[in-house]
Amino acid sequence: EGTSLLKFNGAALVAARTAAKMTQRELAERTGLSRQRIISLEDPTGEPAVLFDTLSSLAEVLGVPIQNLCEERDTKELTT
């Protein structure tokens, strides 16, 4: 029986930031992250490691649940 893991989704971050009518710079300032870090998190070609504190801060500032910034992944996929 598999367990679900959350995988960060950069496209979801872009969508949430856009819906909040916020620029990358504004999001960076409000979360305490650098603009460069926001850019790397939104990059669709990367799979950035994201600390829970960072994810929590992004979700809080954007007014969305943490799950909205992630996609679920079944751990069975990781072992096959």
PDB file of C-alpha atoms in Angstrom:
ATOM      1  CA  GLU A   1       0.000   0.000   0.000  1.00  0.00           C
ATOM      2  CA  GLY A   2       1.479   3.354  -1.048  1.00  0.00           C
ATOM      3  CA  THR A   3       1.702   6.631   0.781  1.00  0.00           C
ATOM      4  CA  SER A   4       1.238  10.045  -0.763  1.00  0.00           C
ATOM      5  CA  LEU A   5       4.071  12.548  -0.868  1.00  0.00           C
ATOM      6  CA  LEU A   6       3.724  16.179  -1.856  1.00  0.00           C
ATOM      7  CA  LYS A   7       5.888  17.398  -4.714  1.00  0.00           C
ATOM      8  CA  PHE A   8       6.294  21.136  -5.221  1.00  0.00           C
ATOM      9  CA  ASN A   9       4.661  22.460  -8.408  1.00  0.00           C
ATOM     10  CA  GLY A  10       6.199  25.635  -9.856  1.00  0.00           C
ATOM     11  CA  ALA A  11       3.325  26.176 -12.289  1.00  0.00           C
ATOM     12  CA  ALA A  12       0.916  26.199  -9.346  1.00  0.00           C
ATOM     13  CA  LEU A  13       3.051  28.881  -7.697  1.00  0.00           C
ATOM     14  CA  VAL A  14       2.878  31.023 -10.847  1.00  0.00           C
ATOM     15  CA  ALA A  15      -0.901  30.552 -10.999  1.00  0.00           C
ATOM     16  CA  ALA A  16      -1.384  31.441  -7.319  1.00  0.00           C
ATOM     17  CA  ARG A  17       0.915  34.471  -7.563  1.00  0.00           C
ATOM     18  CA  THR A  18      -0.852  35.698 -10.703  1.00  0.00           C
ATOM     19  CA  ALA A  19      -4.279  35.191  -9.103  1.00  0.00           C
ATOM     20  CA  ALA A  20      -3.063  37.245  -6.127  1.00  0.00           C
ATOM     21  CA  LYS A  21      -1.992  39.982  -8.596  1.00  0.00           C
ATOM     22  CA  MET A  22       1.504  39.916  -7.161  1.00  0.00           C
ATOM     23  CA  THR A  23       4.846  40.321  -8.913  1.00  0.00           C
ATOM     24  CA  GLN A  24       7.796  38.052  -8.238  1.00  0.00           C
ATOM     25  CA  ARG A  25       9.466  40.956  -6.434  1.00  0.00           C
ATOM     26  CA  GLU A  26       6.425  41.547  -4.207  1.00  0.00           C
ATOM     27  CA  LEU A  27       6.185  37.851  -3.359  1.00  0.00           C
ATOM     28  CA  ALA A  28       9.890  37.775  -2.548  1.00  0.00           C
ATOM     29  CA  GLU A  29       9.608  40.797  -0.253  1.00  0.00           C
ATOM     30  CA  ARG A  30       6.550  39.449   1.559  1.00  0.00           C
ATOM     31  CA  THR A  31       8.039  35.983   2.096  1.00  0.00           C
ATOM     32  CA  GLY A  32      11.594  37.067   2.873  1.00  0.00           C
ATOM     33  CA  LEU A  33      12.926  35.080  -0.087  1.00  0.00           C
ATOM     34  CA  SER A  34      15.097  36.536  -2.821  1.00  0.00           C
ATOM     35  CA  ARG A  35      13.551  37.304  -6.193  1.00  0.00           C
ATOM     36  CA  GLN A  36      16.059  34.867  -7.687  1.00  0.00           C
ATOM     37  CA  ARG A  37      14.688  32.125  -5.429  1.00  0.00           C
ATOM     38  CA  ILE A  38      11.123  32.882  -6.565  1.00  0.00           C
ATOM     39  CA  ILE A  39      12.298  32.684 -10.192  1.00  0.00           C
ATOM     40  CA  SER A  40      13.949  29.307  -9.563  1.00  0.00           C
ATOM     41  CA  LEU A  41      10.834  27.982  -7.788  1.00  0.00           C
ATOM     42  CA  GLU A  42       8.665  28.999 -10.751  1.00  0.00           C
ATOM     43  CA  ASP A  43      11.043  27.508 -13.335  1.00  0.00           C
ATOM     44  CA  PRO A  44       9.131  24.704 -15.102  1.00  0.00           C
ATOM     45  CA  THR A  45      12.333  22.844 -15.999  1.00  0.00           C
ATOM     46  CA  GLY A  46      13.520  22.399 -12.434  1.00  0.00           C
ATOM     47  CA  GLU A  47      12.410  20.285  -9.520  1.00  0.00           C
ATOM     48  CA  PRO A  48      13.474  22.457  -6.609  1.00  0.00           C
ATOM     49  CA  ALA A  49      13.760  21.150  -3.093  1.00  0.00           C
ATOM     50  CA  VAL A  50      11.479  23.266  -0.943  1.00  0.00           C
ATOM     51  CA  LEU A  51      11.610  23.377   2.828  1.00  0.00           C
ATOM     52  CA  PHE A  52       8.272  23.148   4.616  1.00  0.00           C
ATOM     53  CA  ASP A  53       8.826  26.606   6.165  1.00  0.00           C
ATOM     54  CA  THR A  54       9.279  28.102   2.692  1.00  0.00           C
ATOM     55  CA  LEU A  55       6.226  26.310   1.360  1.00  0.00           C
ATOM     56  CA  SER A  56       4.201  27.411   4.373  1.00  0.00           C
ATOM     57  CA  SER A  57       5.300  31.039   3.953  1.00  0.00           C
ATOM     58  CA  LEU A  58       4.447  31.052   0.238  1.00  0.00           C
ATOM     59  CA  ALA A  59       1.009  29.551   0.903  1.00  0.00           C
ATOM     60  CA  GLU A  60       0.288  32.013   3.711  1.00  0.00           C
ATOM     61  CA  VAL A  61       1.278  35.106   1.712  1.00  0.00           C
ATOM     62  CA  LEU A  62      -0.677  33.910  -1.336  1.00  0.00           C
ATOM     63  CA  GLY A  63      -3.698  32.913   0.749  1.00  0.00           C
ATOM     64  CA  VAL A  64      -3.842  29.339  -0.530  1.00  0.00           C
ATOM     65  CA  PRO A  65      -3.565  25.926   1.158  1.00  0.00           C
ATOM     66  CA  ILE A  66      -0.114  24.324   0.950  1.00  0.00           C
ATOM     67  CA  GLN A  67      -1.624  21.509  -1.131  1.00  0.00           C
ATOM     68  CA  ASN A  68      -2.450  24.040  -3.862  1.00  0.00           C
ATOM     69  CA  LEU A  69       1.285  24.542  -4.440  1.00  0.00           C
ATOM     70  CA  CYS A  70       1.997  20.828  -4.699  1.00  0.00           C
ATOM     71  CA  GLU A  71       0.964  17.721  -6.522  1.00  0.00           C
ATOM     72  CA  GLU A  72       0.494  14.388  -4.855  1.00  0.00           C
ATOM     73  CA  ARG A  73       2.766  11.559  -5.796  1.00  0.00           C
ATOM     74  CA  ASP A  74       2.211   7.958  -4.770  1.00  0.00           C
ATOM     75  CA  THR A  75       5.329   6.479  -3.150  1.00  0.00           C
ATOM     76  CA  LYS A  76       4.742   3.287  -5.158  1.00  0.00           C
ATOM     77  CA  GLU A  77       5.922   5.293  -8.189  1.00  0.00           C
ATOM     78  CA  LEU A  78       9.272   5.850  -6.466  1.00  0.00           C
ATOM     79  CA  THR A  79       9.942   2.167  -5.923  1.00  0.00           C
ATOM     80  CA  THR A  80       8.974   0.788  -9.342  1.00  0.00           C
TER      81      THR A  80
END
